[in-house]
Amino acid sequence: MLGKLFLFILFQILASSSSSSEEDESSSESGNKGEHPKSSSHGHWNYLDQDAWSSDFQHCSGQSQSPINIATRQAIFDPQLPEIKLEGYDLSDSELLKLVNNGHTLQLNLPDTMRIVSGFDNIFLAAQLHFHWGTIEAPGSEHTIDNVHFPAEIHVVHYNSKYHNISEAASKLDGLAVLGAFIGIGLHENENYEKILSSLMDVSREESDTEIPGFNVRNLLPNKLAKFYRYNGSLTTPPCYQTVNWTIFNDTITVSRKQLASLEDTLKAGLDQHLTKNFRAPQLLYNRQVMSSFRAEPSSTGPQIPSYPDSDGQSKKGRTINEPAYSKEVLSRGDILAIVFGALFTVTLLSFMIYACQQRKKTLSLKKDTRQNVIYKPATKEEV
Ligand SMILES: [Zn+2]
C-alpha cells in the first residue's frame, strides 16, 4: 500500500517536471512567424503579415486595438460591473446552426434569440461564435494573461439590440460585445465542444459549410461567469473597428488534447495550407484601463479555477493542463511539495533498506538454524 503511494508520488513528480519542460520548449516560440506559407487566397489579409493590415484597414493602427495582454496586477477592481446574464442560449436540436470554415476561423452562426440581458446598458444579441488557436507546439489564444497564451480562445460575438443587424452595429462605437474565454487542455473529452468538433471534417475545405443541430451553447463557456476582465477594444481581424466592449472570463474551459489537435489539424485555408495560428498578436494598451469584476488577490484554494499568477512581465507561452501557467507562487509551492515528498521517499527507502537488511539477517540465521536442525535431527531420531 505504502509502496504504491510512493510510486504514485514519484510518478506525479516526474510528470510535473516533464510538463514544465514542455512549457519551456514552447516558450521559445515567438510571434506568428512560422513555417506556414502565406495564405492569400481567402481575402486581402492573412495572419502572417499583421503589420501590413493597417495599410489597407486604417482602424488596425488605432489606439484601442484588440487583443491585449491583461496584466492582472494592473487590472482595476470595479464592484459596479454588473453580472453577465445570458438568455436563450439553450437551443433546441431541431434548430439547425450553420458551421463555416471561412478561411480565417471556424465560425458557428447563432440566432438572435440568444442574448446578453444583463451586463451592459443595452441588450446584446448573438450573431456568431468562432475560435482562435495555434499549433501543437504553440498556444494560440489572442488575449494573454500576464503574457501567457492559452492553447485556444472562443469568442461569442453579440451586437447592440438598438441596431438592426451586426453589419450595421459593427462600426458603431457601442455596437459590439464579445464574450471571450480561454480554452485549455484537460484530461477528458469535452462533450459540449464535441457538438461542433465532430463536424470539422465536413468543413475542412475553405468556404465550406454544414449544418449542426442546436445545443446548449452556454456550455461552451466556463461554468462560472462571475469573474471577468472588461475593456474597450476592437475586432481582432480587419477592418479592426474599435467598437467592441470586451469581456474576458477568468475561468477557463478545457477540451481534450485530441479535440484541440482536431481543431489544429483538420481545417484548410486555401488548397493545401492548414488553418492554424489564426491569432493576432497582443496590441498596445495606450491609455486604456482593464477593469475586473473581482479582486486580484490570488485565491489559496480552488485548483480548477486559476487565480492568475503574478508575473514580472516576461513572455512565457505555455501549453498547460487546466491552469494557464505555473506562477512563481505555485512553483515554489510545488518545490516545497517535491522536497517534502522527496524527503518522505528517502526516509521510506532507508526504512525499507533497513527492514530488508534485518530480514536478510533473520533469514540467514534461520537458515543456519535449519542447517543445525538438519545436523542434529538424525541424532535425535537415533536417540528415539
Ligand atoms: Zn475572434
Tab-separated table of N, CA and C and ligand atoms in Angstrom, residues 130 132 142 155 236, ligand 1:
chain	number	residue	atom	x	y	z
A	130	HIS	N	-16.767	31.973	-32.747
A	130	HIS	CA	-15.644	31.430	-33.517
A	130	HIS	C	-14.458	31.199	-32.594
A	132	HIS	N	-9.984	30.901	-32.003
A	132	HIS	CA	-8.601	31.220	-32.378
A	132	HIS	C	-7.727	30.147	-31.753
A	142	GLU	N	-5.761	34.650	-28.335
A	142	GLU	CA	-5.463	36.026	-28.753
A	142	GLU	C	-5.072	36.867	-27.552
A	155	HIS	N	-14.648	33.158	-28.955
A	155	HIS	CA	-15.289	34.476	-28.946
A	155	HIS	C	-16.754	34.317	-29.330
A	236	THR	N	-10.601	41.749	-33.782
A	236	THR	CA	-9.192	41.335	-33.866
A	236	THR	C	-8.797	40.951	-35.294
B	1	ZN	ZN	-12.250	36.415	-32.527
